[in-house]
Amino acid sequence: MYEELRQVIAELTAPGQLFEISEVEVGGQRLRAWANVPGSLREVWLNSAGYGEADYLVYQDERWSYARAHEQVARIANWLRASGIERHDHVAIAMRNYPEWMLAYWAIVCTGAVPVGINAWWVAEELAYGLKDSGAKLLICDRERLQRFDEIRSGFPDLRVVTVRVDEVPAWADSWSSALAAEPKLPEVEIDPEDDACIFYTSGTTGHPKGAQLTHRGCANNLLSLMFVNMAQAMARDRAAGSGSPKPGQGQPGQMAAIVTTPLFHVTANNCLAQTMTLAGGKLVHMYKWDAAEALRIIEEERITNFTGVPAMTRELVSHPDYATRDVSSLSALGGGGAAFQPDLVDKVNRSGRGAEPAQGYGMTETCGIISASGGRYLSDKPGSTGLLMPIYEVKCIDASGNELPRGETGEICIRGAQVIKGYLNRPEATAESIVEGWFRTGDIGYIDEENFIYLVDRAKDMVIRGGENVYCSEIEVVLYKHGDVAECAVFSVPDDRLGEEVGAAVFPVQDTHPTPDELRAFCASHLAAYKVPRYLWILDAPLPRNANGKFVKRELQRSLHVSEAG
């Protein structure tokens, strides 16, 4: 079946074909890109107007057609321009996954301004950091985020605020309805492919999140990468089965539909799901919060075709008692990204998917979306792989000294292509460290096989992946060290059946002090979002183990400590 896949890739990427590959000059580097990529995300949005009265956004008993969404996006964009928002200005969005998130996003993009995705779980202190670091000129937020902003409002006297789903709007803020009162006229603007399309924050190794600058070129190329991998694997599968080779654009009848399960301030939900569905005229159903039983009800009633979430969500779906009784026949794929799709889950979906095939993607904020992806028989055949490398990437593995390794040998994976971000906002040193001559160092340790499938075996970056959320250990360690009773601490991952990994911390206290795990957790919770607070916490009676260089040996801690002994 890999011979068929090679043939299909060669056909689809040939000159003059839909997925022809070209080269573009970006920052003095010649990078691979899709030749037929849209010029900007504004172009993607404008092209979706043709879907008219088809459902676009659904939330509980509320429904937006594409036509209604386009009218409202035009009104909001016009209001933004009238409020002084110009091209390149930063506009922060801080809310849960309401439909207004997408409407605000498209409106900001269509003015040439830059949406800044604020992590909805951030506490007031973290929110203040994000607003200051991004230099946002306007904040769009819901009730919970409005309350957090009110705690820090004195630090942002000139920041204009627009409220979403807030009953009592304070005198110092504007309501969403006031923005919708503007004339439905989309401002004219020229957008360069290398303009920032959005700023998404990714946890940093120095204690503060970094604002990744995703470009219009990168986001648009990601859309074609997703189209390509789905089409290529489907065509190769059908050809291997002898059922012919469907033409590009052919597929199942009816509208595509998906549930927005993961936060829209991440590339998984925004770039890989919402933008792809918008391009294809699909339907996006928003949930108030994740609940497997509610998701199964939505799948049945809204005829969901593609389920994308972190692997834990897929596991909960197929293990839920309602899965056997709900009509899930519309599902063609069960999968997602943000964390490894474990081999046993691939097998579980194959055995109990009721027609839906397993699927997964590997990507990063720094690549505007996917790097590799796999589904169906290809994921089943290589369940330990993250999937097929997108053809618009160059890839190499390097050793600790930066030397390139032969194909098949394990090292840090580095990629180069048009999807790589411009850099990190206000962080020239971090940008120069991560992107060298166009090559982005992923921090992931792995190898590439002879079929261009990527395998990950470890992470060079010190982080915990908790239910798809990247939690950098150093950020939590910085907070723990602020506590007066902590002499030494180390934060690391603890295996978890549901979330994949949980946050663990080992603390050696200052002499003659006796901090408790609950006390330290409460301290962390006052500075960090809840998902970063250590679930497992050990108070040690001896200093942390160190190596010859004086660094804490976290692997030794992970091996020696037991979850049952944690406080």
XYZ file of C-alpha atoms in Angstrom:
567
model
C 0.000 0.000 0.000
C 2.994 2.297 0.362
C 3.800 1.924 -3.316
C 0.309 3.220 -4.105
C 0.859 6.079 -1.650
C 4.129 7.044 -3.364
C 2.396 7.015 -6.746
C -0.494 9.162 -5.550
C 1.836 11.688 -3.895
C 3.845 11.993 -7.110
C 0.653 12.522 -9.137
C -0.929 15.058 -6.793
C 2.244 17.144 -6.437
C 3.196 17.128 -10.138
C 3.452 20.476 -11.991
C 0.049 21.849 -12.885
C -1.795 19.709 -10.311
C -3.780 20.870 -7.293
C -0.937 20.152 -4.861
C 1.956 21.332 -6.972
C 4.943 22.284 -4.815
C 6.820 25.523 -5.399
C 9.460 27.550 -3.580
C 9.059 30.965 -1.983
C 11.626 33.317 -0.518
C 11.004 34.029 3.151
C 13.527 35.904 5.266
C 16.286 35.241 2.744
C 15.554 31.487 2.660
C 14.087 29.488 -0.228
C 11.305 27.416 1.359
C 8.901 24.818 0.035
C 5.256 25.830 -0.225
C 2.065 24.782 -1.981
C 1.848 26.582 -5.325
C -1.948 27.018 -5.219
C -2.227 28.307 -1.667
C -4.650 31.170 -0.855
C -2.906 34.505 -0.456
C -4.272 35.144 3.035
C -6.815 33.974 5.593
C -8.997 36.924 4.531
C -9.197 35.250 1.125
C -10.177 31.963 2.772
C -12.994 33.700 4.647
C -14.271 35.608 1.597
C -14.378 32.394 -0.436
C -16.633 30.751 2.174
C -19.433 33.249 1.455
C -20.595 30.947 -1.323
C -21.892 28.420 1.226
C -24.812 30.760 1.901
C -27.512 29.333 4.142
C -25.597 26.174 5.080
C -25.010 25.794 8.831
C -21.685 27.183 9.994
C -21.687 27.691 13.781
C -23.892 25.861 16.275
C -24.035 26.362 20.039
C -26.830 24.738 22.052
C -30.033 26.109 20.463
C -28.245 28.928 18.588
C -27.319 28.610 14.922
C -25.390 30.729 12.415
C -25.523 30.093 8.693
C -22.539 31.117 6.581
C -24.602 34.069 5.334
C -25.407 35.245 8.871
C -21.800 34.768 9.972
C -20.511 36.799 7.015
C -22.896 39.643 7.814
C -21.829 39.715 11.455
C -18.113 39.433 10.645
C -18.472 42.427 8.307
C -20.229 44.438 11.033
C -17.588 43.604 13.653
C -14.727 44.338 11.249
C -16.283 47.683 10.350
C -16.707 48.490 14.049
C -13.083 47.562 14.740
C -11.857 49.890 12.002
C -14.112 52.703 13.250
C -12.678 52.100 16.739
C -9.155 52.761 15.506
C -7.950 49.203 14.864
C -5.606 49.223 11.879
C -3.554 46.702 9.955
C -0.957 44.967 12.170
C -2.665 46.066 15.427
C -3.069 43.320 18.046
C -6.545 42.414 19.331
C -6.772 39.912 22.199
C -9.534 37.283 22.377
C -10.088 35.800 25.853
C -13.107 33.537 26.124
C -14.219 29.944 26.099
C -15.225 28.293 22.817
C -18.258 30.417 22.064
C -19.228 31.011 18.419
C -18.234 34.644 19.004
C -14.625 33.446 19.204
C -14.669 32.514 15.514
C -16.663 35.585 14.476
C -14.182 37.856 16.261
C -11.229 35.957 14.795
C -12.403 36.317 11.196
C -13.347 39.970 11.710
C -9.905 40.818 13.091
C -8.127 38.885 10.329
C -10.203 40.601 7.631
C -9.112 44.057 8.827
C -5.468 43.058 8.529
C -5.148 43.206 12.314
C -3.768 40.314 14.375
C -5.849 38.159 16.750
C -4.032 37.265 19.961
C -5.333 34.009 21.400
C -5.392 34.340 25.185
C -5.425 31.091 27.143
C -8.864 31.063 28.778
C -7.493 29.197 31.803
C -4.961 31.870 32.689
C -5.410 33.590 36.033
C -5.310 37.391 36.299
C -1.526 37.500 36.688
C -1.012 35.471 33.507
C -3.646 37.493 31.646
C -1.781 40.683 32.543
C 1.425 39.207 31.163
C -0.225 38.224 27.866
C -1.879 41.600 27.350
C 1.328 43.486 28.115
C 3.587 41.219 26.085
C 1.313 41.311 23.031
C 0.701 45.048 23.216
C -3.000 44.451 22.563
C -4.998 47.576 21.674
C -8.358 45.926 22.370
C -9.630 42.969 24.405
C -12.683 40.857 23.512
C -13.692 38.715 26.484
C -16.520 36.772 28.112
C -17.836 37.065 31.663
C -15.199 34.955 33.438
C -12.285 36.663 31.672
C -13.895 40.075 32.294
C -13.808 39.353 36.023
C -10.122 38.463 35.838
C -9.343 41.561 33.798
C -11.133 43.711 36.359
C -8.511 42.596 38.911
C -5.707 44.055 36.757
C -7.581 46.847 34.957
C -5.614 49.604 36.675
C -2.545 48.413 34.785
C -4.259 48.871 31.425
C -5.983 52.281 31.549
C -6.030 52.708 27.755
C -7.112 49.208 26.762
C -10.560 49.114 25.180
C -12.715 46.116 26.194
C -15.603 44.428 24.371
C -17.736 41.977 26.347
C -19.333 38.783 25.053
C -22.316 37.131 26.773
C -22.176 39.565 29.708
C -25.557 40.627 31.157
C -24.371 43.721 32.989
C -21.702 45.500 30.960
C -19.567 47.881 33.068
C -19.467 51.529 32.053
C -15.809 51.203 31.001
C -16.534 48.441 28.451
C -18.474 47.994 25.194
C -21.025 45.260 24.513
C -20.876 42.783 21.655
C -24.260 44.088 20.502
C -22.767 47.548 20.019
C -20.206 46.098 17.631
C -22.962 44.248 15.759
C -24.812 47.565 15.303
C -22.192 48.725 12.783
C -22.872 48.691 9.050
C -22.142 45.268 7.458
C -19.320 46.575 5.302
C -15.979 44.782 5.307
C -13.058 47.256 5.206
C -10.707 47.073 2.223
C -7.152 46.082 3.115
C -4.083 44.638 1.412
C -2.553 41.716 3.302
C 0.943 40.403 2.635
C 1.449 36.634 2.969
C 4.182 37.295 5.532
C 1.948 39.493 7.702
C 1.180 38.032 11.124
C -2.142 36.170 10.953
C -2.350 35.595 14.710
C -0.338 35.342 17.905
C -0.729 32.098 19.866
C 1.094 31.678 23.164
C 3.119 28.572 23.756
C 4.665 27.737 27.133
C 8.243 28.912 27.425
C 11.349 27.312 28.877
C 12.261 30.496 30.750
C 9.175 30.727 32.939
C 6.930 32.809 30.655
C 4.878 31.793 27.596
C 6.159 32.947 24.202
C 3.940 34.573 21.594
C 4.397 32.640 18.354
C 3.903 34.758 15.228
C 1.873 32.675 12.788
C 1.775 34.176 9.289
C -0.964 34.197 6.666
C 1.350 32.174 4.418
C 1.936 29.589 7.126
C -1.736 29.214 8.061
C -2.873 28.998 4.428
C -0.232 26.364 3.659
C -1.425 24.364 6.663
C -4.915 24.232 5.138
C -3.588 22.704 1.931
C -1.410 20.283 3.923
C -4.513 18.956 5.682
C -6.405 18.685 2.396
C -3.445 16.916 0.818
C -2.888 14.237 3.434
C -6.575 13.326 3.635
C -6.883 13.115 -0.131
C -3.599 11.307 -0.730
C -4.230 8.566 1.827
C -7.833 8.060 0.690
C -6.802 7.781 -2.971
C -3.934 5.414 -2.162
C -6.190 3.266 0.022
C -8.831 2.973 -2.690
C -6.242 2.243 -5.355
C -4.666 -0.498 -3.237
C -8.111 -1.989 -2.668
C -8.813 -1.933 -6.383
C -11.774 0.420 -6.061
C -10.421 3.064 -8.357
C -8.957 6.421 -7.586
C -11.430 9.167 -6.705
C -10.844 12.555 -8.277
C -9.821 15.423 -5.983
C -12.941 16.934 -4.472
C -14.955 13.717 -4.503
C -16.118 12.430 -1.143
C -19.081 11.438 0.932
C -22.365 13.246 0.222
C -23.656 15.763 2.739
C -22.031 18.490 4.794
C -18.902 17.871 6.816
C -19.404 18.557 10.523
C -17.186 18.604 13.590
C -17.357 19.358 17.311
C -15.001 22.022 18.675
C -13.656 20.118 21.675
C -10.272 21.728 22.308
C -9.519 25.428 22.908
C -9.658 27.779 19.928
C -6.524 29.539 21.193
C -4.552 26.504 19.986
C -3.685 25.490 16.422
C -5.401 22.101 16.826
C -8.892 23.601 17.119
C -8.347 26.834 15.229
C -5.996 26.127 12.333
C -6.503 22.403 11.867
C -10.224 22.117 12.586
C -12.091 25.418 12.364
C -10.204 26.850 9.404
C -10.347 23.559 7.499
C -14.093 23.238 8.067
C -14.579 26.841 6.959
C -12.647 26.216 3.745
C -14.771 23.130 3.040
C -18.137 24.657 3.996
C -18.397 22.461 7.079
C -20.327 22.907 10.307
C -18.694 23.673 13.668
C -20.615 22.665 16.807
C -19.356 24.351 19.985
C -19.582 22.712 23.407
C -19.740 24.618 26.682
C -17.308 22.120 28.168
C -16.147 18.619 27.354
C -18.509 15.814 28.302
C -18.454 12.467 26.488
C -22.197 11.812 26.843
C -23.023 15.288 25.519
C -20.567 14.820 22.653
C -22.281 11.564 21.676
C -25.650 13.306 21.681
C -24.246 15.999 19.397
C -22.680 13.418 17.083
C -26.077 11.773 16.655
C -28.206 14.908 16.316
C -25.827 17.061 14.247
C -24.494 14.174 12.113
C -20.864 14.809 12.998
C -18.486 13.406 10.377
C -15.066 14.101 11.924
C -14.219 13.950 15.612
C -11.006 15.754 16.558
C -9.760 16.112 20.108
C -6.951 14.980 22.343
C -6.625 11.163 22.502
C -8.191 11.069 25.976
C -11.440 12.351 24.481
C -11.527 9.650 21.822
C -10.831 7.069 24.521
C -13.718 8.387 26.638
C -16.077 8.366 23.649
C -15.536 4.771 22.587
C -15.539 3.603 26.225
C -18.750 5.407 27.155
C -21.893 3.250 27.643
C -23.850 5.533 25.270
C -21.446 4.800 22.417
C -23.184 1.475 21.767
C -26.675 3.002 21.672
C -26.185 6.364 19.978
C -26.291 6.632 16.173
C -22.689 7.435 15.293
C -22.898 6.179 11.719
C -22.058 9.640 10.342
C -18.542 9.465 11.806
C -15.771 8.736 9.341
C -12.821 9.536 11.619
C -12.046 9.444 15.339
C -8.800 11.065 16.247
C -6.958 14.235 16.980
C -3.666 15.630 18.124
C -1.997 17.511 20.942
C -0.642 14.281 22.436
C 0.401 10.840 21.256
C -2.381 8.602 19.959
C -1.440 5.452 21.859
C -1.205 2.181 19.866
C -3.800 0.505 22.090
C -6.241 3.323 21.258
C -5.696 2.777 17.549
C -6.671 -0.845 18.090
C -9.637 0.131 20.266
C -11.027 2.464 17.577
C -10.518 -0.201 14.926
C -12.425 -2.745 17.031
C -15.190 -0.505 18.348
C -15.247 2.470 15.986
C -18.419 1.265 14.262
C -17.150 2.405 10.867
C -15.034 5.366 12.010
C -11.305 5.063 11.386
C -8.515 6.194 13.746
C -6.675 9.367 12.721
C -4.018 11.580 14.237
C -1.782 14.508 13.424
C 1.522 15.724 14.809
C 2.098 19.433 14.743
C 3.055 22.477 16.731
C 2.100 26.094 17.229
C 5.443 26.883 15.590
C 4.376 25.178 12.360
C 0.925 26.806 12.144
C -0.530 23.304 12.391
C 0.512 19.882 11.217
C 3.915 18.421 10.443
C 2.717 14.871 9.780
C -0.573 13.008 9.827
C -1.935 9.524 9.425
C -5.242 7.712 9.426
C -7.031 4.461 8.666
C -4.904 1.585 7.504
C -1.718 3.683 7.545
C -2.102 4.513 11.223
C -3.080 0.901 11.924
C -0.022 -0.381 10.100
C 2.314 2.076 11.848
C 0.540 2.726 15.183
C 3.733 4.041 16.776
C 4.168 6.676 14.091
C 2.881 10.239 14.038
C 2.176 9.909 10.337
C 3.356 10.976 6.904
C 5.567 14.046 6.691
C 3.938 16.807 4.624
C 5.784 17.161 1.276
C 6.290 20.913 1.722
C 8.715 20.272 4.582
C 12.383 19.477 4.435
C 13.331 17.352 7.433
C 16.470 16.195 9.172
C 17.514 14.719 12.496
C 20.507 16.145 14.337
C 22.650 14.974 17.225
C 23.460 16.968 20.380
C 26.210 18.826 18.491
C 23.913 19.822 15.653
C 25.308 17.335 13.136
C 22.841 15.853 10.655
C 22.243 12.127 11.105
C 21.576 9.504 8.414
C 17.929 8.685 7.654
C 16.521 6.257 10.219
C 18.817 7.317 13.056
C 17.343 8.910 16.175
C 17.974 12.568 16.894
C 16.236 15.914 17.342
C 13.787 16.467 14.504
C 14.259 19.713 12.570
C 11.988 20.922 9.793
C 12.009 23.718 7.228
C 9.128 25.014 5.124
C 6.612 27.806 4.595
C 4.524 26.727 7.602
C 7.247 27.581 10.126
C 6.410 30.699 12.148
C 8.103 34.053 11.637
C 9.416 33.926 15.197
C 8.502 34.711 18.782
C 7.083 38.124 19.608
C 9.611 40.300 21.489
C 11.986 37.316 21.761
C 14.797 37.672 19.165
C 17.122 35.429 21.166
C 14.521 32.652 21.491
C 13.750 32.995 17.778
C 17.429 32.727 16.826
C 17.839 29.696 19.082
C 14.807 27.859 17.671
C 14.991 28.798 13.965
C 18.410 28.501 12.349
C 18.689 29.269 8.612
C 15.002 28.429 8.245
C 15.325 25.154 10.169
C 13.018 24.903 13.184
C 14.253 22.734 16.029
C 11.153 20.927 17.292
C 12.705 19.740 20.543
C 11.268 16.284 19.796
C 13.555 13.264 19.567
C 12.697 10.745 16.879
C 13.469 9.408 13.424
C 12.021 9.223 9.906
C 11.511 5.865 8.217
C 11.926 4.968 4.548
C 8.291 5.914 3.793
C 8.688 9.431 5.248
C 6.683 8.562 8.367
C 7.856 10.236 11.571
C 8.366 8.397 14.865
C 8.813 10.209 18.177
C 10.661 8.521 21.013
C 11.308 11.325 23.514
C 11.117 15.073 24.100
C 14.174 17.249 24.358
C 12.098 20.066 25.767
C 11.297 19.798 29.433
C 7.515 19.717 29.531
C 4.444 17.748 30.502
C 1.716 17.132 27.917
C -1.432 17.077 30.030
C -4.520 16.250 27.973
C -3.008 18.027 24.959
C -1.912 21.094 26.944
C 1.833 21.772 26.941
C 2.937 22.494 30.509
C 6.543 23.584 30.782
C 8.116 22.424 34.008
C 10.276 25.525 34.374
C 7.238 27.801 34.559
C 5.898 25.870 37.565
C 9.337 25.666 39.151
C 9.649 29.462 38.946
C 6.402 29.787 40.920
C 7.344 27.154 43.518
C 10.634 28.914 44.149
C 8.686 32.073 45.019
C 7.372 30.247 48.085
C 9.593 31.055 51.034
C 9.699 27.473 52.315
C 11.000 25.880 49.075
C 14.763 25.317 48.918
C 14.832 22.994 45.901
C 12.176 21.741 43.504
C 11.824 19.795 40.311
C 8.702 19.410 38.167
C 8.184 16.466 35.827
C 5.547 14.277 34.201
C 3.643 11.467 35.892
C 1.821 8.920 33.680
C -1.961 9.236 33.776
C -4.487 6.875 32.161
C -6.971 9.615 31.289
C -4.862 12.645 30.400
C -1.702 10.893 29.239
C 0.430 12.797 31.724
C -0.106 14.758 34.934
C 2.094 17.327 36.610
C 4.296 16.065 39.446
C 6.641 18.042 41.680
C 9.304 17.119 44.225
C 10.171 19.735 46.858
C 13.002 19.895 49.376
C 11.987 22.507 51.987
C 14.040 25.207 53.655
C 15.525 24.015 56.956
C 13.043 24.039 59.879
C 10.044 24.700 57.631
C 7.232 22.257 57.018
C 5.181 23.196 53.935
C 2.333 20.819 53.095
C 1.387 19.651 49.589
C -1.997 21.377 49.836
C -0.344 24.631 50.912
C 2.041 24.524 47.955
C -0.781 23.674 45.534
C -2.813 26.628 46.795
C 0.208 28.876 46.300
C 0.646 27.617 42.726
C -3.068 28.096 42.028
C -2.773 31.786 42.929
C -0.167 32.266 40.188
C -0.983 29.630 37.558
C -3.905 28.197 35.642
C -5.440 25.165 37.337
C -4.126 22.665 34.790
C -0.543 23.627 35.684
C -0.927 23.032 39.414
C 0.894 19.799 40.415
C -1.523 16.979 41.064
C 1.256 14.880 42.599
C 3.571 16.548 45.113
C 6.332 15.009 47.185
C 7.964 16.714 50.192
C 11.478 15.243 50.430
C 13.673 14.938 53.513
C 16.912 15.117 51.510
C 18.181 17.364 48.693
C 17.208 16.471 45.122
C 19.601 14.155 43.248
C 22.036 15.908 40.904
C 24.351 14.876 38.092
C 28.020 15.782 37.699
C 27.080 19.184 36.282
C 24.955 19.989 39.319
C 21.649 19.656 37.471
C 18.728 17.887 39.070
C 18.259 14.386 37.673
C 14.528 14.340 36.972
C 14.545 10.890 35.401
C 15.939 9.461 38.631
C 13.187 11.225 40.571
C 10.528 9.862 38.236
C 11.837 6.321 38.699
C 12.271 6.514 42.463
C 9.051 8.255 43.483
C 5.710 6.475 43.511
C 2.354 8.103 42.917
C 0.837 6.390 45.947
C 3.386 8.140 48.160
C 2.595 11.636 46.903
C 0.671 14.131 48.948
